[in-house]
Every structure is written in C-alpha cells, then in structure tokens.
Coordinates of C-alpha atoms in Angstrom, one line a residue:
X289 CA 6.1 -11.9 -11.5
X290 CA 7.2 -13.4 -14.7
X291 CA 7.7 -17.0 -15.5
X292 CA 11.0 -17.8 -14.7
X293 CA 12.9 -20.9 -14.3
X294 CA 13.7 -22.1 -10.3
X295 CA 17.3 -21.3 -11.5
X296 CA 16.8 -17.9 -13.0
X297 CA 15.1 -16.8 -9.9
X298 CA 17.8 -18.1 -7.2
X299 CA 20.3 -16.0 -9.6
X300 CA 18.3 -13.1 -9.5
X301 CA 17.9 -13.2 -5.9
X302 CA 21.7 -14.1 -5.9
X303 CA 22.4 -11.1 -7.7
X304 CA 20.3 -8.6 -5.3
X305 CA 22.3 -10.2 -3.0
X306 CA 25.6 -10.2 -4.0
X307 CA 25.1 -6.3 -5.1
X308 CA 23.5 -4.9 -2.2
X309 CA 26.2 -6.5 0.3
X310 CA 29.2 -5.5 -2.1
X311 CA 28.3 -1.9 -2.5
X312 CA 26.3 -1.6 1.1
X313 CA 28.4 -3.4 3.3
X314 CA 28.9 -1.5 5.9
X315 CA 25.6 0.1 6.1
X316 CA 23.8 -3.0 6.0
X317 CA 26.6 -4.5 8.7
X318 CA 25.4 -1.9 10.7
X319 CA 21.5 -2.3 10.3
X320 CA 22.1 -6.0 11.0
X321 CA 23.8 -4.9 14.7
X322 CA 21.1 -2.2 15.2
X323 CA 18.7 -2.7 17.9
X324 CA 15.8 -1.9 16.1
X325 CA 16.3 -2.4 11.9
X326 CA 13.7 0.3 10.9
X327 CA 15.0 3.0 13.6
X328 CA 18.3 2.4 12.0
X329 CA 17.1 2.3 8.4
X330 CA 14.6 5.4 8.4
X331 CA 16.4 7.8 10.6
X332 CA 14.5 7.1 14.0
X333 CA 15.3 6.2 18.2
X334 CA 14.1 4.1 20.7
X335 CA 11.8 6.0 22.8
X336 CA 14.6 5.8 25.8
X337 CA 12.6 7.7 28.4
X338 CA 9.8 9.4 26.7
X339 CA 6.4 7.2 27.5
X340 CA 4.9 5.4 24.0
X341 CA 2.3 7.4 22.8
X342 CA -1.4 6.4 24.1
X343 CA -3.4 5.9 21.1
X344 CA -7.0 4.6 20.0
X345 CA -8.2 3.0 16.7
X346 CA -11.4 3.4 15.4
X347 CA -12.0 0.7 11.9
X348 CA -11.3 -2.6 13.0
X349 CA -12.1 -4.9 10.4
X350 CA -8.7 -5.7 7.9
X351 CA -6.0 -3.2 7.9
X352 CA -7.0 -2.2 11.3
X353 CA -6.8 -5.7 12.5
X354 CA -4.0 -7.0 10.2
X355 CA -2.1 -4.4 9.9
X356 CA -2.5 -1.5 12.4
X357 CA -2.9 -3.8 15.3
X358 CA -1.1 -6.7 14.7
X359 CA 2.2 -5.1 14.0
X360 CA 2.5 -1.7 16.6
X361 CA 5.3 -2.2 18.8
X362 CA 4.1 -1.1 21.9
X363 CA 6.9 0.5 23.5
X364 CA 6.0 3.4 21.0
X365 CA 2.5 3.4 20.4
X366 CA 0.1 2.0 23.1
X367 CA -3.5 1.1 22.8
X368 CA -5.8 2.5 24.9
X369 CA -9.3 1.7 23.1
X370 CA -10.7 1.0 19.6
X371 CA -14.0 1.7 18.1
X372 CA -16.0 0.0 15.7
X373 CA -19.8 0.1 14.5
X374 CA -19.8 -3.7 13.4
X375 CA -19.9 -6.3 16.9
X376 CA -18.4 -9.0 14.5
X377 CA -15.1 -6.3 13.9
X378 CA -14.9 -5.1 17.4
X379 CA -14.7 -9.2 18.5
X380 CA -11.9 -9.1 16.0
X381 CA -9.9 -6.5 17.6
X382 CA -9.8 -8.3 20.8
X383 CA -8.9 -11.4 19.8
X384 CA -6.1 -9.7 17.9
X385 CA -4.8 -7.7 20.9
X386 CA -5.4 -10.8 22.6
X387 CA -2.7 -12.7 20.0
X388 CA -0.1 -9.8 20.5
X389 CA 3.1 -10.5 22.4
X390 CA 3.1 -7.1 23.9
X391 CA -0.9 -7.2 25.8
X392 CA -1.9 -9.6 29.1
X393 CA -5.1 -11.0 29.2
X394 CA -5.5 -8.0 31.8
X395 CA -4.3 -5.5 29.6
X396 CA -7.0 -6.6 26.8
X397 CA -10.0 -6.4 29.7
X398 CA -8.5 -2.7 30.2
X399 CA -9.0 -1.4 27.2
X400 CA -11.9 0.8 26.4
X401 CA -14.6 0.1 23.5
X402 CA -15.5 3.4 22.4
X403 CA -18.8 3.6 21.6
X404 CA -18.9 6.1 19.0
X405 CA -16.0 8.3 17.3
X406 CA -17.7 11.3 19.9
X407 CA -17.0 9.4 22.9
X408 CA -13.4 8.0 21.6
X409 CA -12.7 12.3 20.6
X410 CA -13.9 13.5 23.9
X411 CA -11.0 10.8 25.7
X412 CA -8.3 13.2 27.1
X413 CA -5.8 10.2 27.4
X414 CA -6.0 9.8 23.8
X415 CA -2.9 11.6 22.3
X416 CA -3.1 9.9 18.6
X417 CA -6.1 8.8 17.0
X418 CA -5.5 5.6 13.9
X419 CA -8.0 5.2 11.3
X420 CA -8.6 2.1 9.3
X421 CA -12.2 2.7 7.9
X422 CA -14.1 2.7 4.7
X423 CA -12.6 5.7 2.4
X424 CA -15.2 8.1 2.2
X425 CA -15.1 8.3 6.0
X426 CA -11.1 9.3 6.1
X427 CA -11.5 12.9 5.7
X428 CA -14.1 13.3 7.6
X429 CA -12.7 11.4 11.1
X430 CA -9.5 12.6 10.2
X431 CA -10.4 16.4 10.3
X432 CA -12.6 15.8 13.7
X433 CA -9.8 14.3 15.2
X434 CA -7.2 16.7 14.8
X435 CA -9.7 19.8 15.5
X436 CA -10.2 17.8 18.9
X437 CA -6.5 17.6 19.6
X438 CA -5.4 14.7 18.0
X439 CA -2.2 13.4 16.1
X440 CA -3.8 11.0 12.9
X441 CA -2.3 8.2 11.5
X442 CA -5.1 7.3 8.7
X443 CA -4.4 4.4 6.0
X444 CA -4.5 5.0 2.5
X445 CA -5.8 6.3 0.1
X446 CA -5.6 9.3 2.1
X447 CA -9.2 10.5 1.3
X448 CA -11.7 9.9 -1.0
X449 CA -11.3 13.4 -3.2
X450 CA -8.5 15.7 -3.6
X451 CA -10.2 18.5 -2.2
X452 CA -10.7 16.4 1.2
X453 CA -6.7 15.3 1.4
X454 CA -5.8 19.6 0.6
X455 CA -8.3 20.2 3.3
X456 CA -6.7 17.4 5.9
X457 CA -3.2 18.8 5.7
X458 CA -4.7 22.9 5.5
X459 CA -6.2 21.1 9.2
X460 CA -3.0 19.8 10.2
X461 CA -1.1 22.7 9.8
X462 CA -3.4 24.9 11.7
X463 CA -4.1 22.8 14.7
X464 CA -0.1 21.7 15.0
X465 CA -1.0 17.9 14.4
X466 CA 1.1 15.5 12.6
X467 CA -1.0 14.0 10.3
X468 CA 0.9 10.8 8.0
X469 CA -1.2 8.1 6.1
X470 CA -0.4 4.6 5.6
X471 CA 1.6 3.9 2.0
X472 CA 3.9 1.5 4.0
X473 CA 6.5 1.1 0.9
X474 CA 8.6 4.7 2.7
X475 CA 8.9 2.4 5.6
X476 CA 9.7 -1.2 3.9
X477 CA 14.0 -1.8 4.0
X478 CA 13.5 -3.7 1.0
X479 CA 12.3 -0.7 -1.2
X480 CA 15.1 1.0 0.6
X481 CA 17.2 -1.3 -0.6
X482 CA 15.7 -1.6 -4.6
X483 CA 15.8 2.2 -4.5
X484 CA 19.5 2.7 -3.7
X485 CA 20.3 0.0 -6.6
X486 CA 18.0 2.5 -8.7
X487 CA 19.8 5.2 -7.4
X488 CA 23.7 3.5 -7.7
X489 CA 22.7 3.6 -11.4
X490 CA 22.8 -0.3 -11.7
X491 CA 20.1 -0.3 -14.2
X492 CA 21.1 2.5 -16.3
X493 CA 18.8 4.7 -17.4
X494 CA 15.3 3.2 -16.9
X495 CA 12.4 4.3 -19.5
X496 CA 9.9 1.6 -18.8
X497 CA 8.2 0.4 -15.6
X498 CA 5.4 -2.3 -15.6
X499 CA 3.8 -2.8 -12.0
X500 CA 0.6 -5.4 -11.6
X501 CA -1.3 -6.7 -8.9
X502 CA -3.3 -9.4 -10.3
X503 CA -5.8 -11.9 -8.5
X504 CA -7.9 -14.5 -8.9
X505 CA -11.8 -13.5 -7.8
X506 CA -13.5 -15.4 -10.2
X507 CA -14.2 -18.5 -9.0
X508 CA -17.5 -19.9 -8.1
X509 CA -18.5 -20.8 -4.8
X510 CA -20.2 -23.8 -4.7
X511 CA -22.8 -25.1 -2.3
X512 CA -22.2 -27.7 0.5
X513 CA -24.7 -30.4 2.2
X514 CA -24.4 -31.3 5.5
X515 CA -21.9 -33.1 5.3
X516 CA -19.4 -30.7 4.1
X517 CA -19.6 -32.4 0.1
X518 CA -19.9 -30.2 -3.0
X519 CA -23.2 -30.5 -4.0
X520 CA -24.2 -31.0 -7.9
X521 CA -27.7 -31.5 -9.6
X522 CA -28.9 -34.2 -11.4
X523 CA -27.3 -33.6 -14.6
X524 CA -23.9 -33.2 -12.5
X525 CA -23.3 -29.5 -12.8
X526 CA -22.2 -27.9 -10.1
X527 CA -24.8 -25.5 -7.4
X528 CA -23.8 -22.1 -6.9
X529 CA -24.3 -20.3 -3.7
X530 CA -25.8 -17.2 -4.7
X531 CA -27.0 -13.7 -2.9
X532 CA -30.2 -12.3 -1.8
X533 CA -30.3 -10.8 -5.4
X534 CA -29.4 -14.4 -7.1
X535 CA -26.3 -13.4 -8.4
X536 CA -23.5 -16.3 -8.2
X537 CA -21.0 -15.6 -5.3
X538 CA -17.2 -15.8 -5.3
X539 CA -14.5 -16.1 -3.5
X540 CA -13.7 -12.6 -3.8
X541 CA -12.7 -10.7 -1.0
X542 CA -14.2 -7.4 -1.4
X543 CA -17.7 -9.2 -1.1
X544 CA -17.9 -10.2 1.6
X545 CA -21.1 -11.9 3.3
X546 CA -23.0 -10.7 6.7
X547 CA -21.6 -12.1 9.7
X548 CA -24.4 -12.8 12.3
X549 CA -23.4 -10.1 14.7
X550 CA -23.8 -7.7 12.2
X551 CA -27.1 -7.7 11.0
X552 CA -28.7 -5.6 13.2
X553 CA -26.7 -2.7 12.9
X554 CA -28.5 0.6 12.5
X555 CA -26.6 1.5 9.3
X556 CA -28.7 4.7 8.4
X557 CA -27.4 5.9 11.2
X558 CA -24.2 6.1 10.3
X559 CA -24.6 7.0 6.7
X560 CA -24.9 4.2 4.6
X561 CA -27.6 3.2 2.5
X562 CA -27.6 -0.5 3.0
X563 CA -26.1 -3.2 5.0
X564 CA -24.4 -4.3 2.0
X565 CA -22.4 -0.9 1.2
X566 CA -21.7 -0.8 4.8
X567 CA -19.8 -4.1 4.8
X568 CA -19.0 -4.1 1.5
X569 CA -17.6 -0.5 0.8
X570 CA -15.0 -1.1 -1.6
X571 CA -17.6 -2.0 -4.0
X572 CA -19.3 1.4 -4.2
X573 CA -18.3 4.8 -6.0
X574 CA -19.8 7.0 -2.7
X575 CA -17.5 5.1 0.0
X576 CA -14.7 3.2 -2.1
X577 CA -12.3 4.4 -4.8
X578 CA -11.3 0.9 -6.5
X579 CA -8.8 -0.8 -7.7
X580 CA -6.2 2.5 -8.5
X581 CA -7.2 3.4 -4.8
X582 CA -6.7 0.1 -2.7
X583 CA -3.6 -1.3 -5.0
X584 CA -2.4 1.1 -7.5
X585 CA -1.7 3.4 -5.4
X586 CA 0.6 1.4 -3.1
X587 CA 2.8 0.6 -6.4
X588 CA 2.5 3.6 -8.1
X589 CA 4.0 5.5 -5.0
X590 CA 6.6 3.2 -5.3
X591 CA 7.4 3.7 -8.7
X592 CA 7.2 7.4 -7.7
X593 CA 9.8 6.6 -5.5
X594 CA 12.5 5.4 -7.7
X595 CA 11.9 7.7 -10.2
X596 CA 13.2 10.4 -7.5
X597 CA 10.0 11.1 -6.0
X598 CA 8.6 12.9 -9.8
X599 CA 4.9 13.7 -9.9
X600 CA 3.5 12.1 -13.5
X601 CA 2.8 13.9 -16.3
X602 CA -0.2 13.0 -17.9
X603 CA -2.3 9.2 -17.7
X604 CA -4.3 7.3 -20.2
X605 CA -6.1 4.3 -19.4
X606 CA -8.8 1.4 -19.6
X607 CA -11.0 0.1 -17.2
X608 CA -14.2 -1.4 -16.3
X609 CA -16.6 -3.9 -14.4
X610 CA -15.4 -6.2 -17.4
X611 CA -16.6 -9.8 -15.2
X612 CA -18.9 -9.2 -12.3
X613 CA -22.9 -8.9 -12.8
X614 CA -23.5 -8.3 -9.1
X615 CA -24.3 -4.3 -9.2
X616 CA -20.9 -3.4 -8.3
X617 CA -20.0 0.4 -9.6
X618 CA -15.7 0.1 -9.1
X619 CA -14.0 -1.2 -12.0
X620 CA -12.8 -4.9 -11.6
X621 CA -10.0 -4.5 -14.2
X622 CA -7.9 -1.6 -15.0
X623 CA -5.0 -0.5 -17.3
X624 CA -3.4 2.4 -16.9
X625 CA -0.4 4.2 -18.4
X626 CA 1.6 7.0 -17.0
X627 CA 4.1 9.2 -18.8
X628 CA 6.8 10.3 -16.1
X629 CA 9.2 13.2 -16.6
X630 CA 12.4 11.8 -17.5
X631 CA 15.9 13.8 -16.4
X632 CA 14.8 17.0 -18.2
X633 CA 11.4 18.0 -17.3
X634 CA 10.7 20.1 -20.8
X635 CA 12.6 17.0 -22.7
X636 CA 10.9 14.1 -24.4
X637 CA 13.2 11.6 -22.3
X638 CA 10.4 10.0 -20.6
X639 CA 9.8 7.2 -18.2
X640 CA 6.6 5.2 -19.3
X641 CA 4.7 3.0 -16.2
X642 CA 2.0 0.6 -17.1
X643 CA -0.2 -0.5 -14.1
X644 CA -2.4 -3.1 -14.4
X645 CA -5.0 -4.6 -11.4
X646 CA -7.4 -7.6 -12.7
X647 CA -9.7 -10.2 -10.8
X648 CA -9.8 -12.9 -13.3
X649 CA -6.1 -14.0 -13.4
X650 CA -2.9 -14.8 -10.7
X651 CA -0.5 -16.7 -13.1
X652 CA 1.1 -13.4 -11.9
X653 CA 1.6 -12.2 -8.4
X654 CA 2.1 -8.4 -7.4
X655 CA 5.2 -6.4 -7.4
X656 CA 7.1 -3.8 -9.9
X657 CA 9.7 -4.4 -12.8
X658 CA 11.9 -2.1 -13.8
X659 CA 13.7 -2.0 -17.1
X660 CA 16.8 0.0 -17.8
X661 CA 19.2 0.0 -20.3
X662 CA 22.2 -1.8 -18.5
X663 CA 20.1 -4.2 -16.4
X664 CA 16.6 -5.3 -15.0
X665 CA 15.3 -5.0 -11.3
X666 CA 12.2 -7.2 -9.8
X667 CA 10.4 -6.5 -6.9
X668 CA 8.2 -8.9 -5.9
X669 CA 5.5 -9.2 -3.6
X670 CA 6.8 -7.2 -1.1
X671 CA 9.5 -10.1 -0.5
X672 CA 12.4 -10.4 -2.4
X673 CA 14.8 -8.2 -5.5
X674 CA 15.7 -10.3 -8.4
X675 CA 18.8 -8.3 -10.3
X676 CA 19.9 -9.3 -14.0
X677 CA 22.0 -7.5 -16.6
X678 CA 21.7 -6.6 -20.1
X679 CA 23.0 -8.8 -22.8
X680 CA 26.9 -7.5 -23.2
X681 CA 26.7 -7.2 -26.9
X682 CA 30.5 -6.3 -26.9
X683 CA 31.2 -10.0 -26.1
X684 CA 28.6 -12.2 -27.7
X685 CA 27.5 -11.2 -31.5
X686 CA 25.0 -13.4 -33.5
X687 CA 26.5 -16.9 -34.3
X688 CA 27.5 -17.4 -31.2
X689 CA 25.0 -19.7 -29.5
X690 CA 22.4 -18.3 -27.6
X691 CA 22.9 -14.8 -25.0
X692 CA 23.3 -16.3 -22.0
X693 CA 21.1 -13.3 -20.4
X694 CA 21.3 -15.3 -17.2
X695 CA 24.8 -15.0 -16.6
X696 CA 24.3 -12.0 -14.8
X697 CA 27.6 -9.6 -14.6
X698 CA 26.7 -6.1 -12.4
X699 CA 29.4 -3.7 -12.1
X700 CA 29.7 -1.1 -9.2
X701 CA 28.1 2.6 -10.5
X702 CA 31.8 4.0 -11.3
X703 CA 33.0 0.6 -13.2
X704 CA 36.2 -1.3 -12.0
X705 CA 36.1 -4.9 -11.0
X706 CA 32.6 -6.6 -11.2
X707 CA 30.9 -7.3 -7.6
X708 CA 28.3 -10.3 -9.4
X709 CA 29.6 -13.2 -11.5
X710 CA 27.8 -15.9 -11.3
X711 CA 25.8 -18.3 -13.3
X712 CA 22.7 -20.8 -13.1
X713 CA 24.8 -23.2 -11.7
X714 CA 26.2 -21.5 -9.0
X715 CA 23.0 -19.7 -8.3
X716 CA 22.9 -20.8 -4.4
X717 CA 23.6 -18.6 -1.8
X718 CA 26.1 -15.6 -2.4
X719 CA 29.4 -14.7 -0.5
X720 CA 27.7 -11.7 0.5
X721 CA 24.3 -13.4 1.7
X722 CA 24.9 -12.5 5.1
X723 CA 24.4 -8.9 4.3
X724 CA 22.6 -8.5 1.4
X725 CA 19.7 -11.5 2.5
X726 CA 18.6 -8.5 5.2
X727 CA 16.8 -7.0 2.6
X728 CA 15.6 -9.8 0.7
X729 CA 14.5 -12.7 3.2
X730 CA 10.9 -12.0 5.0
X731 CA 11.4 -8.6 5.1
X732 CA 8.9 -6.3 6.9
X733 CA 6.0 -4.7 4.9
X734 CA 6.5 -1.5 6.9
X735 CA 3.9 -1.3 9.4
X736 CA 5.5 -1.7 12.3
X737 CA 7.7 1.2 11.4
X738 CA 6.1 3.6 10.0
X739 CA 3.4 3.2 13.4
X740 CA 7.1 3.5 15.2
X741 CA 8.6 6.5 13.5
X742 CA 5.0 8.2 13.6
X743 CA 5.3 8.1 17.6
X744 CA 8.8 8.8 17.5
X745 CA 8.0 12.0 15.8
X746 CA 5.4 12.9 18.2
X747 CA 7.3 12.1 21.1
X748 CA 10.5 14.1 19.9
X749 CA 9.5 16.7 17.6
X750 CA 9.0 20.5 18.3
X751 CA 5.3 20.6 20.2
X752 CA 5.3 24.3 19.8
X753 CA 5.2 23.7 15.7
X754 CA 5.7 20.4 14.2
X755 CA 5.3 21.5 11.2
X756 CA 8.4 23.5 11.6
X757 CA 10.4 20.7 12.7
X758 CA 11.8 19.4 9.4
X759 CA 13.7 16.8 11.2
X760 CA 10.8 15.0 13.0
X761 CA 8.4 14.3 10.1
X762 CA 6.5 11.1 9.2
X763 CA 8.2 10.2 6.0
X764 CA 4.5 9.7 4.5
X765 CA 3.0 13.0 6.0
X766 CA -0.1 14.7 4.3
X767 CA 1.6 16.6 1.8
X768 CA 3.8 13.4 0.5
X769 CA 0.4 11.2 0.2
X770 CA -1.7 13.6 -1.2
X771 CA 0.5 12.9 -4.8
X772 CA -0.7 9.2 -4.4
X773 CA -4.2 10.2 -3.8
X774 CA -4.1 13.3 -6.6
X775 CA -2.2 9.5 -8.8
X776 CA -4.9 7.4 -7.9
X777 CA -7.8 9.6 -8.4
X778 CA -7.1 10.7 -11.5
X779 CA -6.8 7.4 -13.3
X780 CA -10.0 7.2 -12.2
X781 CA -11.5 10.3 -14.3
X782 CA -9.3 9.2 -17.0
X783 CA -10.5 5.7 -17.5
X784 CA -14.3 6.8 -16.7
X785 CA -14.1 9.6 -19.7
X786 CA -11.1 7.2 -21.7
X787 CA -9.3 10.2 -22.6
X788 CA -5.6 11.2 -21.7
X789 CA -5.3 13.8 -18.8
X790 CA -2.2 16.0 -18.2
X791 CA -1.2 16.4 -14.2
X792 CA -2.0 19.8 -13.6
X793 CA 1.7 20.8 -11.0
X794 CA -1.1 22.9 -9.0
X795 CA -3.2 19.4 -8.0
X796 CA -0.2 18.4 -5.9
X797 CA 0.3 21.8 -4.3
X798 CA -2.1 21.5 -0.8
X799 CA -1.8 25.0 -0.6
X800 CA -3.4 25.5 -4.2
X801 CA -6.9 25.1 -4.4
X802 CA -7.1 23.6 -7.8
X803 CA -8.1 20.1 -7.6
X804 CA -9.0 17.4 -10.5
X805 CA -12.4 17.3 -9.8
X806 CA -12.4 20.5 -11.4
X807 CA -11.5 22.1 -15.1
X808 CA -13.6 19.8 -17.1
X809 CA -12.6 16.8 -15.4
X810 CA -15.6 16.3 -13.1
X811 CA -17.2 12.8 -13.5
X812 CA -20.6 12.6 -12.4
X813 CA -20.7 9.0 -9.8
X814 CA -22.9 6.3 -10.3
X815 CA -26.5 6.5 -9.4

C-alpha cells in the first residue's frame, strides 16, 4: 500500500511473522497439522459421512465463475446445474467446471443447464441454491429461492436496498433456510490472523484506519490493423476504439464489450432496458450500487471486524463520476469517512476510517492500514501483514540521528521479554517463519471456506430450526451482512446529498422496520 523500501517491507512481513508464531504457536502448530486449515480455523468438520450438499448456481459470469466455482471443494458442496441468461457466461461455467480437479469430463456432461431460475426452483435435488448475479436481482432470487425450499448462499452486497436484505433474513427465518452472503474476509486466516494482533493489543489503541482500493481504468484503448500494430493517424496520434455512442473505450473492467453469443438475448425479458445495462450492470443506479457496494464494502466489514464487530456512527463523504463521459450513473471515485465508536459508546474516544475507491490511479494497491498508538498493522491485498512499532521515545530524543522507526521491537500484550527484534538487515526470514508464514504466504481469500462451512452448517445443524442452532451458523449470515449493506448504502445517500448522516442503531436491527431509505434520506436515482 504505501511506498516502502524492499527492506522495510521484508521486516514488516518479518515482524507479522515473528509475532504471530511467538504468541500463536501452538494454535497455528496445530492449523498447520489440521487436515483441512479453514475447518480448523473457523470452527468447522469434515463432512465424515453426511453426503456434500447438492447445489445449483444461477449467475455465471465473474464471481460465479472465479470465485463460487472455481474454489467449492466438492466433498461439501456439489454442483448439480447452473443457470445463466447470457450463452457467452453459461460456456464459461463449463469450461471452469471443466478446469476443476474435483469434476470428469463425464461429470461436466451431467450437469443440468437450467433454463430459467423457474426450472432450476422447481429441481427437487436441489438442496442450496448460489447466486452470483447483478445486485438488483439478489433480493429478488434470494427470496424465491428460499420460499421454494432452498438454503441461499448469495454474494455481496447482500441486496440492493436495506428494506430488501430486512426482508431476506424476515424470509429466512420463516421458511427455516440458512441464508449467508459472500463478504469472504470472516473466512480469510489471514484476517484471522491481523485481527487477533488487533485484539492482543499489539497496536495499542487504534484511532485511525485508512482502507483504499485503487485502480487504474483510465487508459485508452487503442485501435489495431490487421496485423495486430497500434494504429495512429497521419499526424501520429494515437486511434481510439470507441462505442456505438463514440465515446473512447478503456480498459476498464466494468465496461465491458458484447461477446458474440450474447447479442441476441431477449433482455426485456428479463428486465433490463438494454443490452448494455444487462452486461454492464455495475454501471447503472437500478441494477448496481458502485464503488461502496462492490469494494468498500468488502473492507469496511473488515475494519468492522477489528474494531470488535462496532456498527459506525455517522459518515461523510465525496464522490462522483469525476473521469468517465460515457453515461455511466455510479460514482467512479469516492471518499468516504466514518466516525466509529471508540471504547465508550457515549465518549468522544473515536475511531476515524477513511475509505477511498478511485479509477484513475494504482501507485497504490488494495488493503487496510491501521494506526495505533504503540505500533502500525498493514494488510495488503488480501496477501500478506506488515507489523512495525512506534518510535520508543524513551530511548531515542532529538539529536540523536534519525528514529530508526524500522527497527521494529513488539512486545507480547502483558510486556516481559520482546518476541521481534530485528532490523533491515536481518529482515529475511524469521525463527518463527514456519508458523507465522501460514498466515502470511498465498493465503486463501476465503471462498472455499466460507462455501465449506455454509454446507457444513446445513449438513449438521438443527433441521427442525436452524435459526435456533447457535452453534451451526454461517459466520456471514443475513443479519451479520445486512450491517455491510446498511455501511455501504448509506455512503451512498451521503455523498449523493454531501451531508453527514448519523447511523440510525434501528437500520441494523432486521427485525426493525426502519431503513435509510427513509427519514429524509431518500435520494431520488438517476433518470
């Protein structure tokens, strides 16, 4: 995240290390001999001799594909079918089953293309229904499914207003379905890891948070001959491809162009008003949230997280379709900041995040950075924890040459001997690698486990009344990811009428029928 020297990085990482394995030896000894690292980590079995859940997916373009797909672990969830109105997506799926260890080429013939969410509902094999589509269509799907019988496992943002995701869990309860949603971060051993430094009081107390999620969009696309050779005019400026409208295209992933197989999809049918909002959903106020939606709210649950799980109090922010001209409605930067209760709720001790998602810039990558008053955390990219301590103003006063702020000392929470010493120079691997490098090198995002421990739950909880069951729940159920989506939505309203909105405790209630949308905060969408 921030420019640091090759050396101040490996200490970091060095650090993280060294701590983690020092104070978490013998938990992390023991996830390292587990079978299965998430069932050890997040509470959770093997199967043994209950059957893997027979599940379908309807949405298989990105997160279906990428994520939903390509990481289930099929002894606990096994694909039956998929659905999807695009041909181009529903290719995708099968070469992606195709590419998974787990599925024959036999298997992949077996499976059943659905040819409408109807015919996929009326399936009595189908136990657990997974939904990766556009937003505006979560709610919707989600609530079908589970008034047909269905368990849901729907990716994030839960739904595309507060009123829906009260209205999915109000479902769940009353049909006995588990219902979770995709924040991945409950199921990642690396945040399990950064949280339990948080926790261990390694960085004191923390009153500032910056999280970002920055990317480059901006760049022109530029024409090719036949040849495959940039093509430039006469005056040698470059030609850019452009769109039906004649608006320059880039290489920007949320627009997206029309593959072939697509283009004769009967999109009225299915609700959408064009091709283009069909394919290119995120883009759109009616079927997308934005930025806060499809980043910020991944990294603002996490802060969530290691704040102890606090609900903000009140947001202010900036935001705006600041660089593209091509009729998109959802802001293409933002810049938000959240007052969090500190450790008196009535006190002034608060915890201030700043979010920030931008298109036009990736000096930066993605992750969180926490600030406390004995020492600094990094969590980057979903990869890796860089550690470093405060300057120890006890032993170095002005006049002394320059702080050495990367020779890093981190004592254990109660004090007594330091667990990290170490300097740029020794910065290679720690003593304590061997443990503390399970939570630091290629660590899993979380899908795979968090698709495990949703079937687990299933499998093993109380059928009579899961909701009952407090020991068999998906650690991201309905009522944890409606805080996200109550997060999310709200810096929304907040940057569209740039005024400072207090979290109402009532929005985060499913129970309570108060919702942002409401008491003055209504924001009327784009035409």
């Amino acid at each position: 995240m921030l420019n640091l020297t090759p050396e101040q990085r490996a200490l970091g990482r060095a650090n993280a290390n060294e701590v983690i394995g020092s104070t978490r030896r013998d938990f992390i000894k023991a996830a390292a001999a587990a079978p299965a690292l998430g069932a050890f980590y997040f509470g959770y079995q093997s199967m043994g001799d209950q059957k893997p859940v027979r599940a379908a997916i309807i949405g298989t373009g990105d997160e279906g594909c990428q994520a939903m797909i390509r990481y289930h672990n099929r002894d606990y969830v096994n694909y039956i079918g998929y659905c999807d109105i695009r041909p181009s997506q529903a290719e995708r799926a099968v070469k992606e089953f195709s590419a998974h260890k787990d599925y024959t080429p036999e298997d992949v013939k077996g499976l059943k293309k659905y040819e409408d969410v109807d015919a996929m509902l009326a399936d009595a094999d189908v136990e657990m229904v997974v939904i990766a589509l556009p937003l505006w269509l979560h709610a919707p799907i989600a609530i079908k499914a589970m008034n047909a019988g269905k368990h849901v496992f729907c990716e994030k943002l839960m739904a595309h207003n507060i009123g829906e995701c009260k209205e999915m869990v109000k479902v769940a309860h009353d049909k006995n379905k588990l219902l979770a949603i995709g924040h991945q971060r409950h199921y990642s051993a690396l945040y399990d890891n950064a949280n339990y430094l948080v926790q261990e009081g390694h960085l004191g107390e923390i009153r500032a948070i910056r999280a970002l999620w920055h990317r480059n969009n901006a760049c022109p696309q530029i024409e090719k001959d036949s040849d495959g050779k940039l093509v430039y005019d006469e005056q040698g400026n470059p030609v850019y491809k452009k769109d039906k409208n004649g608006h320059v295209l880039y290489f920007d992933s949320w627009k997206k162009p029309t593959p072939l197989a697509d283009e004769k999809v009967d999109f009225a049918k299915y609700g959408y008003k064009s091709l283009e909002e069909l394919i290119c959903w995120r883009l759109y106020d009616r079927t997308g949230a934005g930025l806060m939606a499809e980043l910020g709210s991944h990294q603002l649950d996490a802060c969530s997280i290691f704040l102890g799980k606090k609900h903000p109090l009140a947001v202010t922010g900036i935001g705006g379709t600041f660089f593209y001209t091509d009729g998109r409605e959802v802001d293409d930067h933002v810049f938000v900041n959240f007052e969090f209760p500190g450790k008196t709720e009535s006190g002034n001790d608060h915890t201030v995040v700043t979010y920030s998602s931008i298109n036009t810039n990736a000096f930066e990558t993605y992750g969180e950075e926490l600030m406390g008053s004995r020492g600094t955390m990094i969590v980057e990219g979903e990869k890796e924890i860089l550690l470093y301590k405060e300057i120890d103003r006890n032993t170095w006063k002005p006049g002394l040459g320059t702080p050495k702020t990367t020779n890093v000392t981190v004592e254990t929470k109660a004090g007594g001997k330091p667990v990290v010493e170490a300097s740029p120079s020794a910065a290679g691997p720690s003593a304590a690698a061997s443990y503390g490098a399970i939570a630091t090198a290629d660590p899993s995002r979380g899908y795979r486990e968090e698709l495990e421990h949703f079937a687990y739950c299933i499998r093993h909880g109380n059928a009579s009344n899961y909701h009952e069951d407090t020991e068999h729940q998906p650690k991201c159920r309905g009522e944890v990811a409606l805080a996200d989506a109550v997060i999310a939505l709200t810096s929304n309203i907040a940057m569209r009428q740039k005024r400072r909105i207090e979290f109402n405790p009532a929005w985060f209630d499913w129970q309570s029928p108060e919702v942002p949308e409401k008491s003055g905060n209504e924001v009327a969408r784009r035409a």
